[in-house]
Amino acid sequence: MNIFLLSLCLIVVGGSLPLLTYRRFVLTKFLYALTTTIGCLTGLFALCTSYSHLERLSWSWSWLHTFSLSFTFDSLSFFFLLPIFLICPLAAIYSFHYFDDEEKSFRIAVNLFFTNILIASMILVTTAGNMLTLALVWEIMSVSSFFLVIYDYEKETSRTAGYLYFLFAQAGALIIFASFAVIFSHTASFEFNGAATLPESTKLLVFFLAFIGFGSKAGVFPLHIWLPHAHPAAPSHISAIMSGVMIKMGIYGILRIYFILESTNLLMGQTILVFGMISGVLGVLYALGKHNIKRLLAYHSVENIGIILIGAGLGMIGLSLGDLTMAGFGFGGCLLHVLNHSIFKSLLFMGAGTVIKQTGTAHVDQLGGLMKTMPTTGKSFLVGSVSISGLPPFNGFISEFLIYFAAFIGLQYPPHATLLLTILAIISLAIIGGLASFCFTKVVGIVFLGEPRSKQFTKTTEGGLAMTIPMVILATACLIIGIFPQQFIALAVNGLRDLNGLELLDPALCTAIGAQLALASRLFLLIFVVIFFIRKVLYRKKEITSGPTWGCGFTQGTTRIQYTGTSYARTVVSFFKPFVMLEESTIRLKKIFPGQTTYTNQVGDIAEAGMAKGLTGPLVNLLGRLRWIQHGNVQLYIGYIIMAIMVVLLTLFI
Amino acid sequence: MINLNDAVLVIILLTILLSLASNRLLSLVKNMAIQGFMVSLIPLLLERHSSIGSGGLIFFQVMILIKAVLIPGLLYVALKRISIKREIEPIVGYHASLFAGLVIILLSIFITDKLHLSVPDGNEMLLTTAITTMSAGFFLMMSRRKAITQVIGYLMLENGIYLVGTALTKHSHTIYVVEFGVLLDLLVGVMIMGIIMHNINHAYDDIDTDRLNRLKD
């Protein structure tokens, strides 16, 4: 018996159990977390024990005697399976304390069920061996995650978010199927491996169709609109799974299609690179302007998808130019960032979830001073923030460095477009890194530091153990990848081991880079620890008094004089005005002693506004004019059918 | 010698014309019973040269039972319960319907001619009748207001499909298994329709489908 199938069974059974036992609330949650964790660990075990001959795990069966559903394993699927098996059990454990409303136990049971269906379908997506299988499991994944988004279905916003997500998921799936159909029309088989024989222009068509389709799942810039709506609506650990793992399936799809096409067209890599840069910069920019913490994190997912795509684009360009070092580092950085992002983004979503759950608000400017009342959450969140900003000694630094490295290798190639794009990639990576750090100083500074902005938040408590432990584990993982990067870099580069056309990166170079990165990270950590101790030693004999933050010597200090996130980010946001639709109220002080005044700003997404104006607006207008077709008269509906049949018959005969 | 097969087909055509022209619902139901009976006879007549096994015999008997007795019976009961006697204000008038029926027959002959299907010998008339029955069923659904007439139109459509199946298949009764499944669906459909009609009647004091218009979104 294939151990891997056993793990799948465990996950599905673990998800179905709550439907039966939901009346025993605590038992249900416990059983669910236990089975899901065991299932994922079994899968991980199965993967690791057969790492050197993954194809042994493959299985297939024929379905309806016409199609065969086949599941194959190679190094790329192995690498994308890692985040699934690492993040999902932690999210399952997190849900133990996150879901504590016993009155909603049935709804929670349904939610848990769909969570595990989502996990299982993601596992199957990464292992799907032919197009039909991929299409089928892809749909299961989209639909199950849709049910997760509408968990709070009484809320209008949740329903809208769910609807938006559903639209994007289905439209994306449709375009993916279209690209498969193009392949099928040439090869007449559902297998992936025939795709390499397509003519070059068709390959481009297939690739761009697949890029749009998978990109809408991944959250590439103009198609990312569902992300900032769906994530705040979904429960936090679901956001963690969706943002940490599910959107990576889009990346997986893009990479998979790229490698089965075996094309070396430079255009593909350049397109991916351009979209990566746009997503990265605009994602982080919109994140800066958002006040809802989960929406902000959702935009950071767009940003990180951008970074991942920059890596992938550089890798593809490297492959087209025949430079395997550049390709290896580009793809290696891309894959490692997939893993890293899944770790720190789920950490951040879990942290945000804990904050929202304990305080009851998601608005950044209403929170404050939570570091004192929720130290574990605060510190884990801080670790996640440093990681996502790409700073040493944490993991984000490692993967971003690899991408930088690939870009710098790319600088030596004279073709104008490539050179220009590589330079732009370096610049945008730098901008992204800087803005991300800025944005997370805002989040951490406003939410966790300072003083509570409202009396009700002074008594917040730490979330339950099941919520803090996963965060601590993830934070530790961030640090471990940061300090011992060699193995992980080797793992990421080996992720391309089984893919055609790519020889292994020179292991010596890989180790050397890893060792230097490790040295840098450790040095950084060492300096940090040394300074910390020096400070401790120096202050040992001095008396330390602590006053209120932002006290500034006022006798009647008020917490309202603190910086707000809005004002903090305003300077940067207004600098990028052409790209962000900043709507703000103006403040005019009329008197010497002005009275009460208010300021609000709203940052609009140009993709969202553009799509509303250019696509949905005209569409709704057009369809509104066709509404008379649906009049409710049954007889005329039958008339339509007769008309249709007549048209078909007449076109046949004449 | 009179071809029994053709005679049955003529009767079917006549029932179609009659149902297009009749305004009494009760006679419409009786009409359907006759049509159902005739339609289920067709395969037996076609198979008179080949031997039918006992399984096939039971099959056709059940078919006759459902088409000629059960479904019209259910419709009859539904009709009695809602106590409506005739179709008032049809969308297309009775004379026009009759005329349309004739046009439909002509069109069906044209279509049969053009389709170039490999019909077994002597079955061209059968295919024509089948297409006529289908189109007439459609027409009936389109041109009448009462829900019960729509059900009857639907039944007629199904009879037509059954005839097409008979015309095109090589008369082995195993093929009718599919037909049989469809028929069972239809039976359940008619039962449900009876219940729904009862409820519509309660809710609106009428079974005009026009009243359902307001259910649109």
mmCIF file of N, CA and C in Angstrom, chain A residues 133 173 253 316 336 351 355 412 432 443 451 471 519 530-531 614 642 650:
data_model
loop_
_atom_site.group_PDB
_atom_site.id
_atom_site.type_symbol
_atom_site.label_atom_id
_atom_site.label_comp_id
_atom_site.label_asym_id
_atom_site.label_seq_id
_atom_site.Cartn_x
_atom_site.Cartn_y
_atom_site.Cartn_z
ATOM 1 N N THR A 133 -6.605 15.362 -15.281
ATOM 2 C CA THR A 133 -6.525 15.250 -13.829
ATOM 3 C C THR A 133 -6.329 16.620 -13.199
ATOM 4 N N ALA A 173 -10.008 29.269 -14.300
ATOM 5 C CA ALA A 173 -10.038 27.853 -14.673
ATOM 6 C C ALA A 173 -10.412 27.702 -16.139
ATOM 7 N N GLY A 253 1.504 25.934 -11.359
ATOM 8 C CA GLY A 253 0.945 25.732 -12.693
ATOM 9 C C GLY A 253 1.764 26.444 -13.757
ATOM 10 N N MET A 316 13.762 31.949 -16.270
ATOM 11 C CA MET A 316 13.395 31.638 -17.655
ATOM 12 C C MET A 316 14.307 32.361 -18.635
ATOM 13 N N LEU A 336 12.550 28.781 -3.418
ATOM 14 C CA LEU A 336 12.803 28.964 -1.993
ATOM 15 C C LEU A 336 11.877 30.046 -1.435
ATOM 16 N N GLY A 351 -0.919 35.455 13.241
ATOM 17 C CA GLY A 351 -0.752 36.524 14.220
ATOM 18 C C GLY A 351 -1.875 37.531 14.104
ATOM 19 N N VAL A 355 -4.755 38.600 16.855
ATOM 20 C CA VAL A 355 -5.047 39.980 17.252
ATOM 21 C C VAL A 355 -6.525 40.293 17.046
ATOM 22 N N GLN A 412 25.278 40.783 -17.290
ATOM 23 C CA GLN A 412 26.387 40.669 -18.232
ATOM 24 C C GLN A 412 25.916 40.429 -19.660
ATOM 25 N N ILE A 432 10.761 47.135 -3.502
ATOM 26 C CA ILE A 432 9.834 46.257 -2.786
ATOM 27 C C ILE A 432 10.341 46.016 -1.370
ATOM 28 N N VAL A 443 2.916 48.397 10.622
ATOM 29 C CA VAL A 443 2.015 47.443 11.281
ATOM 30 C C VAL A 443 2.487 47.145 12.692
ATOM 31 N N GLU A 451 0.851 52.720 22.950
ATOM 32 C CA GLU A 451 -0.118 52.495 24.028
ATOM 33 C C GLU A 451 -1.450 52.064 23.428
ATOM 34 N N MET A 471 2.436 29.498 15.811
ATOM 35 C CA MET A 471 3.161 30.717 15.444
ATOM 36 C C MET A 471 4.617 30.610 15.856
ATOM 37 N N LEU A 519 26.974 32.634 6.763
ATOM 38 C CA LEU A 519 27.904 33.446 7.544
ATOM 39 C C LEU A 519 27.308 34.818 7.817
ATOM 40 N N VAL A 530 25.077 40.048 20.770
ATOM 41 C CA VAL A 530 26.140 40.713 21.527
ATOM 42 C C VAL A 530 25.674 42.079 22.011
ATOM 43 N N ILE A 531 25.068 42.827 21.109
ATOM 44 C CA ILE A 531 24.600 44.160 21.504
ATOM 45 C C ILE A 531 23.558 44.057 22.607
ATOM 46 N N GLY A 614 -13.621 49.478 -17.119
ATOM 47 C CA GLY A 614 -13.395 49.020 -18.476
ATOM 48 C C GLY A 614 -14.082 47.723 -18.822
ATOM 49 N N ILE A 642 -37.094 26.125 -29.722
ATOM 50 C CA ILE A 642 -37.458 25.773 -31.098
ATOM 51 C C ILE A 642 -36.632 26.586 -32.080
ATOM 52 N N LEU A 650 -31.354 24.258 -39.944
ATOM 53 C CA LEU A 650 -31.267 24.983 -41.215
ATOM 54 C C LEU A 650 -29.820 25.183 -41.635
#
